Amino acid sequence: MKRILPILLMLLLLTAVPSAFASGESHTVTAVYQMDGYPDGTFTVADGSKLSSELNSNTFKSVSKYVYGTDFIGWFLDADCTEAVPKDLKATQDLTVYGGWQSWDEERTELMDAWIAEMDSAKTLLNYMPMYTEESFLPYQTALFQKWNSVSRVSWEEIQRLQELQASLVPVHDREEVIWDIWGDQIPQENTDGYAFYLLQDAEHFKPCLTAFLLEDQSQVKGNIVICSGGGFNYRGNNGEGYPTAQHMNALGYNCYVLQYRLRPYAQIDAGLDLQRAIRYIRYHAEDKGIAMTDKIATIGYSAGGFVVCMQATECYGAILPTAFYPDYVCDDVDRVNSDVLVAAPIYGLNADGFQKTENTSLPALFLAVGTRDGMMESYTQGFLSVQKLTPAELHVYDGVPHGFGMADRFAGADQMDTQFDAFLQVYFGLSERNISNQ
């Protein structure tokens, strides 16, 4: 059974997480990538920590492991890459490791070119899931995810299998019905020329869009919700977060839109601009698309998507234009539409510092939720104590629930978040009265 822990009791139960370095010495690891354009990196590890795990956590943060024409084959103890870092090696002193790469031969290049072309097509289709029947799409999606990063095991047989599954997709909607491109000919963004996109979630030609879930009877609509799935800005977890949220909140009377926002290598502010543009797009096109209640818009985001929601509320709000971030961008009529929302729900992902620093005088009411098994719970609940002084806020803490619970009824304890969110929305959309308390 779901239970909401009172915030004061919960904070008494919180204990400080001990530092990894509290009990002993630390060492510096230098990672020499040995790839043109890749600067060496350094990081600190605790004495006795497993080096292979530390390398997985601390390398390839700002550069891609996947470089066209080569395969990364691992970390080595020598620059000639003859002695691989042992899996069980522990850090006992300062250490330098070297990245090993293997160039593609002609046969590998031909295979990978075909694989990249197939992935480009697949990446686009992943954003279009509601266009197809679930029965035809899920086998394709499952096969795709199994092979997504399996570069070393790519084969012509796997490419053919994906092509056959794609050809068997059964459409139920035209693209224009459910997929709305939110930007015009120009998109404000950082320059990504030369970046290897081929094993990221999105292809180089990706354009942010909304996947729309509209109610058939707009006279019964309570309001509109824009949804941002999580994924650490590396992918969008739409299956566990975005699409289930749209389906749950659709059933409760809301038009819903899953935002396919920009991921790495784009700057995070680009995702915030995508959310701002989505809000403006919905309002601008309300009449021609027959959308009701566009004065009542909420945003909800999970984990990294929660940070996108916070960025929109604190940096990309109201009348602020994209030119505040990209002066060369040319604004259009959509950019002139107000982008404030009434409610924001950053779920298990909250940037409280952004709310402290913002100049936004029309902050949305905040609906917050986190599980007690979430490693971010302490900072998240501390953030709640901070933001509740700035705007109305309600916190739900779900006992025994981990990070990433979404709105898919996967975890007992968090399975009533949809109705709790609905009740909160109705108050701040002006549809009902209720005493909102900071729980």
PDB file of N, CA, C and O in Angstrom, residues 307-347:
ATOM      1  N   PHE A 307      15.108  17.748 -14.601  1.00  0.00           N
ATOM      2  CA  PHE A 307      15.999  18.903 -14.725  1.00  0.00           C
ATOM      3  C   PHE A 307      15.612  19.763 -15.929  1.00  0.00           C
ATOM      4  O   PHE A 307      15.760  20.988 -15.896  1.00  0.00           O
ATOM      5  N   VAL A 308      15.103  19.132 -16.993  1.00  0.00           N
ATOM      6  CA  VAL A 308      14.603  19.900 -18.131  1.00  0.00           C
ATOM      7  C   VAL A 308      13.414  20.758 -17.699  1.00  0.00           C
ATOM      8  O   VAL A 308      13.310  21.942 -18.048  1.00  0.00           O
ATOM      9  N   VAL A 309      12.515  20.167 -16.911  1.00  0.00           N
ATOM     10  CA  VAL A 309      11.356  20.900 -16.381  1.00  0.00           C
ATOM     11  C   VAL A 309      11.823  22.087 -15.538  1.00  0.00           C
ATOM     12  O   VAL A 309      11.281  23.196 -15.642  1.00  0.00           O
ATOM     13  N   CYS A 310      12.828  21.862 -14.706  1.00  0.00           N
ATOM     14  CA  CYS A 310      13.360  22.945 -13.867  1.00  0.00           C
ATOM     15  C   CYS A 310      14.003  24.036 -14.718  1.00  0.00           C
ATOM     16  O   CYS A 310      13.850  25.232 -14.434  1.00  0.00           O
ATOM     17  N   MET A 311      14.732  23.644 -15.766  1.00  0.00           N
ATOM     18  CA  MET A 311      15.349  24.637 -16.653  1.00  0.00           C
ATOM     19  C   MET A 311      14.303  25.527 -17.293  1.00  0.00           C
ATOM     20  O   MET A 311      14.476  26.745 -17.396  1.00  0.00           O
ATOM     21  N   GLN A 312      13.195  24.900 -17.736  1.00  0.00           N
ATOM     22  CA  GLN A 312      12.153  25.695 -18.377  1.00  0.00           C
ATOM     23  C   GLN A 312      11.556  26.686 -17.392  1.00  0.00           C
ATOM     24  O   GLN A 312      11.330  27.852 -17.727  1.00  0.00           O
ATOM     25  N   ALA A 313      11.324  26.248 -16.158  1.00  0.00           N
ATOM     26  CA  ALA A 313      10.679  27.105 -15.159  1.00  0.00           C
ATOM     27  C   ALA A 313      11.586  28.229 -14.679  1.00  0.00           C
ATOM     28  O   ALA A 313      11.102  29.299 -14.291  1.00  0.00           O
ATOM     29  N   THR A 314      12.888  28.004 -14.710  1.00  0.00           N
ATOM     30  CA  THR A 314      13.811  28.982 -14.118  1.00  0.00           C
ATOM     31  C   THR A 314      14.665  29.737 -15.120  1.00  0.00           C
ATOM     32  O   THR A 314      15.227  30.781 -14.798  1.00  0.00           O
ATOM     33  N   GLU A 315      14.791  29.225 -16.368  1.00  0.00           N
ATOM     34  CA  GLU A 315      15.649  29.881 -17.356  1.00  0.00           C
ATOM     35  C   GLU A 315      14.936  30.186 -18.676  1.00  0.00           C
ATOM     36  O   GLU A 315      15.252  31.181 -19.326  1.00  0.00           O
ATOM     37  N   CYS A 316      14.007  29.336 -19.071  1.00  0.00           N
ATOM     38  CA  CYS A 316      13.339  29.470 -20.384  1.00  0.00           C
ATOM     39  C   CYS A 316      11.851  29.695 -20.185  1.00  0.00           C
ATOM     40  O   CYS A 316      11.019  28.944 -20.690  1.00  0.00           O
ATOM     41  N   TYR A 317      11.492  30.719 -19.470  1.00  0.00           N
ATOM     42  CA  TYR A 317      10.100  30.930 -19.058  1.00  0.00           C
ATOM     43  C   TYR A 317       9.533  32.199 -19.686  1.00  0.00           C
ATOM     44  O   TYR A 317      10.257  33.008 -20.294  1.00  0.00           O
ATOM     45  N   GLY A 318       8.228  32.382 -19.517  1.00  0.00           N
ATOM     46  CA  GLY A 318       7.565  33.631 -19.859  1.00  0.00           C
ATOM     47  C   GLY A 318       7.859  34.126 -21.257  1.00  0.00           C
ATOM     48  O   GLY A 318       7.661  33.422 -22.251  1.00  0.00           O
ATOM     49  N   ALA A 319       8.347  35.360 -21.346  1.00  0.00           N
ATOM     50  CA  ALA A 319       8.619  36.008 -22.630  1.00  0.00           C
ATOM     51  C   ALA A 319      10.076  35.893 -23.052  1.00  0.00           C
ATOM     52  O   ALA A 319      10.482  36.484 -24.061  1.00  0.00           O
ATOM     53  N   ILE A 320      10.892  35.153 -22.303  1.00  0.00           N
ATOM     54  CA  ILE A 320      12.306  35.015 -22.662  1.00  0.00           C
ATOM     55  C   ILE A 320      12.429  34.343 -24.029  1.00  0.00           C
ATOM     56  O   ILE A 320      11.756  33.346 -24.314  1.00  0.00           O
ATOM     57  N   LEU A 321      13.279  34.882 -24.866  1.00  0.00           N
ATOM     58  CA  LEU A 321      13.460  34.392 -26.232  1.00  0.00           C
ATOM     59  C   LEU A 321      14.706  33.521 -26.344  1.00  0.00           C
ATOM     60  O   LEU A 321      15.652  33.665 -25.556  1.00  0.00           O
ATOM     61  N   PRO A 322      14.738  32.630 -27.331  1.00  0.00           N
ATOM     62  CA  PRO A 322      15.946  31.830 -27.556  1.00  0.00           C
ATOM     63  C   PRO A 322      17.191  32.670 -27.808  1.00  0.00           C
ATOM     64  O   PRO A 322      18.311  32.211 -27.582  1.00  0.00           O
ATOM     65  N   THR A 323      17.009  33.902 -28.274  1.00  0.00           N
ATOM     66  CA  THR A 323      18.163  34.769 -28.528  1.00  0.00           C
ATOM     67  C   THR A 323      18.910  35.137 -27.252  1.00  0.00           C
ATOM     68  O   THR A 323      20.055  35.604 -27.317  1.00  0.00           O
ATOM     69  N   ALA A 324      18.293  34.919 -26.106  1.00  0.00           N
ATOM     70  CA  ALA A 324      19.003  35.139 -24.844  1.00  0.00           C
ATOM     71  C   ALA A 324      20.156  34.148 -24.700  1.00  0.00           C
ATOM     72  O   ALA A 324      21.124  34.397 -23.982  1.00  0.00           O
ATOM     73  N   PHE A 325      20.073  33.021 -25.416  1.00  0.00           N
ATOM     74  CA  PHE A 325      21.094  31.979 -25.350  1.00  0.00           C
ATOM     75  C   PHE A 325      21.866  31.861 -26.665  1.00  0.00           C
ATOM     76  O   PHE A 325      23.049  31.531 -26.663  1.00  0.00           O
ATOM     77  N   TYR A 326      21.168  32.121 -27.769  1.00  0.00           N
ATOM     78  CA  TYR A 326      21.774  32.028 -29.100  1.00  0.00           C
ATOM     79  C   TYR A 326      21.431  33.293 -29.884  1.00  0.00           C
ATOM     80  O   TYR A 326      20.400  33.352 -30.571  1.00  0.00           O
ATOM     81  N   PRO A 327      22.272  34.313 -29.790  1.00  0.00           N
ATOM     82  CA  PRO A 327      21.962  35.621 -30.392  1.00  0.00           C
ATOM     83  C   PRO A 327      21.746  35.580 -31.901  1.00  0.00           C
ATOM     84  O   PRO A 327      21.036  36.447 -32.441  1.00  0.00           O
ATOM     85  N   ASP A 328      22.301  34.604 -32.592  1.00  0.00           N
ATOM     86  CA  ASP A 328      22.172  34.542 -34.047  1.00  0.00           C
ATOM     87  C   ASP A 328      20.863  33.907 -34.500  1.00  0.00           C
ATOM     88  O   ASP A 328      20.532  33.948 -35.691  1.00  0.00           O
ATOM     89  N   TYR A 329      20.139  33.329 -33.582  1.00  0.00           N
ATOM     90  CA  TYR A 329      18.853  32.717 -33.940  1.00  0.00           C
ATOM     91  C   TYR A 329      17.844  33.798 -34.327  1.00  0.00           C
ATOM     92  O   TYR A 329      17.811  34.877 -33.731  1.00  0.00           O
ATOM     93  N   VAL A 330      17.021  33.523 -35.332  1.00  0.00           N
ATOM     94  CA  VAL A 330      15.999  34.470 -35.773  1.00  0.00           C
ATOM     95  C   VAL A 330      14.641  33.998 -35.259  1.00  0.00           C
ATOM     96  O   VAL A 330      14.156  32.932 -35.653  1.00  0.00           O
ATOM     97  N   CYS A 331      14.043  34.769 -34.372  1.00  0.00           N
ATOM     98  CA  CYS A 331      12.776  34.381 -33.751  1.00  0.00           C
ATOM     99  C   CYS A 331      11.628  34.438 -34.760  1.00  0.00           C
ATOM    100  O   CYS A 331      11.638  35.236 -35.701  1.00  0.00           O
ATOM    101  N   ASP A 332      10.628  33.592 -34.540  1.00  0.00           N
ATOM    102  CA  ASP A 332       9.410  33.616 -35.350  1.00  0.00           C
ATOM    103  C   ASP A 332       8.216  33.921 -34.455  1.00  0.00           C
ATOM    104  O   ASP A 332       8.371  34.217 -33.260  1.00  0.00           O
ATOM    105  N   ASP A 333       7.008  33.841 -35.003  1.00  0.00           N
ATOM    106  CA  ASP A 333       5.807  34.184 -34.243  1.00  0.00           C
ATOM    107  C   ASP A 333       5.579  33.255 -33.055  1.00  0.00           C
ATOM    108  O   ASP A 333       5.069  33.686 -32.013  1.00  0.00           O
ATOM    109  N   VAL A 334       5.955  31.995 -33.194  1.00  0.00           N
ATOM    110  CA  VAL A 334       5.763  31.046 -32.092  1.00  0.00           C
ATOM    111  C   VAL A 334       6.584  31.470 -30.880  1.00  0.00           C
ATOM    112  O   VAL A 334       6.137  31.351 -29.728  1.00  0.00           O
ATOM    113  N   ASP A 335       7.772  32.007 -31.121  1.00  0.00           N
ATOM    114  CA  ASP A 335       8.648  32.417 -30.025  1.00  0.00           C
ATOM    115  C   ASP A 335       8.087  33.584 -29.224  1.00  0.00           C
ATOM    116  O   ASP A 335       8.573  33.864 -28.114  1.00  0.00           O
ATOM    117  N   ARG A 336       7.089  34.267 -29.761  1.00  0.00           N
ATOM    118  CA  ARG A 336       6.503  35.424 -29.066  1.00  0.00           C
ATOM    119  C   ARG A 336       5.409  35.021 -28.090  1.00  0.00           C
ATOM    120  O   ARG A 336       4.910  35.863 -27.340  1.00  0.00           O
ATOM    121  N   VAL A 337       5.033  33.742 -28.076  1.00  0.00           N
ATOM    122  CA  VAL A 337       3.962  33.262 -27.202  1.00  0.00           C
ATOM    123  C   VAL A 337       4.502  33.066 -25.788  1.00  0.00           C
ATOM    124  O   VAL A 337       5.627  32.589 -25.598  1.00  0.00           O
ATOM    125  N   ASN A 338       3.698  33.390 -24.791  1.00  0.00           N
ATOM    126  CA  ASN A 338       4.116  33.211 -23.402  1.00  0.00           C
ATOM    127  C   ASN A 338       4.340  31.731 -23.096  1.00  0.00           C
ATOM    128  O   ASN A 338       3.576  30.867 -23.538  1.00  0.00           O
ATOM    129  N   SER A 339       5.374  31.438 -22.328  1.00  0.00           N
ATOM    130  CA  SER A 339       5.725  30.040 -22.047  1.00  0.00           C
ATOM    131  C   SER A 339       5.628  29.675 -20.571  1.00  0.00           C
ATOM    132  O   SER A 339       6.169  28.649 -20.148  1.00  0.00           O
ATOM    133  N   ASP A 340       4.947  30.481 -19.778  1.00  0.00           N
ATOM    134  CA  ASP A 340       4.754  30.125 -18.370  1.00  0.00           C
ATOM    135  C   ASP A 340       3.750  28.979 -18.248  1.00  0.00           C
ATOM    136  O   ASP A 340       2.826  28.846 -19.056  1.00  0.00           O
ATOM    137  N   VAL A 341       3.929  28.148 -17.234  1.00  0.00           N
ATOM    138  CA  VAL A 341       2.996  27.060 -16.947  1.00  0.00           C
ATOM    139  C   VAL A 341       2.494  27.202 -15.514  1.00  0.00           C
ATOM    140  O   VAL A 341       3.112  27.874 -14.682  1.00  0.00           O
ATOM    141  N   LEU A 342       1.388  26.550 -15.230  1.00  0.00           N
ATOM    142  CA  LEU A 342       0.801  26.653 -13.894  1.00  0.00           C
ATOM    143  C   LEU A 342       1.407  25.658 -12.915  1.00  0.00           C
ATOM    144  O   LEU A 342       1.497  25.931 -11.713  1.00  0.00           O
ATOM    145  N   VAL A 343       1.807  24.490 -13.426  1.00  0.00           N
ATOM    146  CA  VAL A 343       2.331  23.425 -12.567  1.00  0.00           C
ATOM    147  C   VAL A 343       3.545  22.787 -13.245  1.00  0.00           C
ATOM    148  O   VAL A 343       3.559  22.588 -14.464  1.00  0.00           O
ATOM    149  N   ALA A 344       4.560  22.486 -12.436  1.00  0.00           N
ATOM    150  CA  ALA A 344       5.716  21.725 -12.908  1.00  0.00           C
ATOM    151  C   ALA A 344       5.943  20.562 -11.949  1.00  0.00           C
ATOM    152  O   ALA A 344       5.829  20.722 -10.734  1.00  0.00           O
ATOM    153  N   ALA A 345       6.259  19.404 -12.499  1.00  0.00           N
ATOM    154  CA  ALA A 345       6.458  18.212 -11.674  1.00  0.00           C
ATOM    155  C   ALA A 345       7.802  17.573 -12.014  1.00  0.00           C
ATOM    156  O   ALA A 345       7.868  16.672 -12.857  1.00  0.00           O
ATOM    157  N   PRO A 346       8.892  18.035 -11.393  1.00  0.00           N
ATOM    158  CA  PRO A 346      10.190  17.382 -11.582  1.00  0.00           C
ATOM    159  C   PRO A 346      10.296  16.156 -10.663  1.00  0.00           C
ATOM    160  O   PRO A 346      10.581  16.270  -9.477  1.00  0.00           O
ATOM    161  N   ILE A 347      10.046  14.979 -11.213  1.00  0.00           N
ATOM    162  CA  ILE A 347       9.975  13.747 -10.430  1.00  0.00           C
ATOM    163  C   ILE A 347      11.364  13.120 -10.328  1.00  0.00           C
ATOM    164  O   ILE A 347      12.039  12.905 -11.321  1.00  0.00           O
TER     165      ILE A 347
END
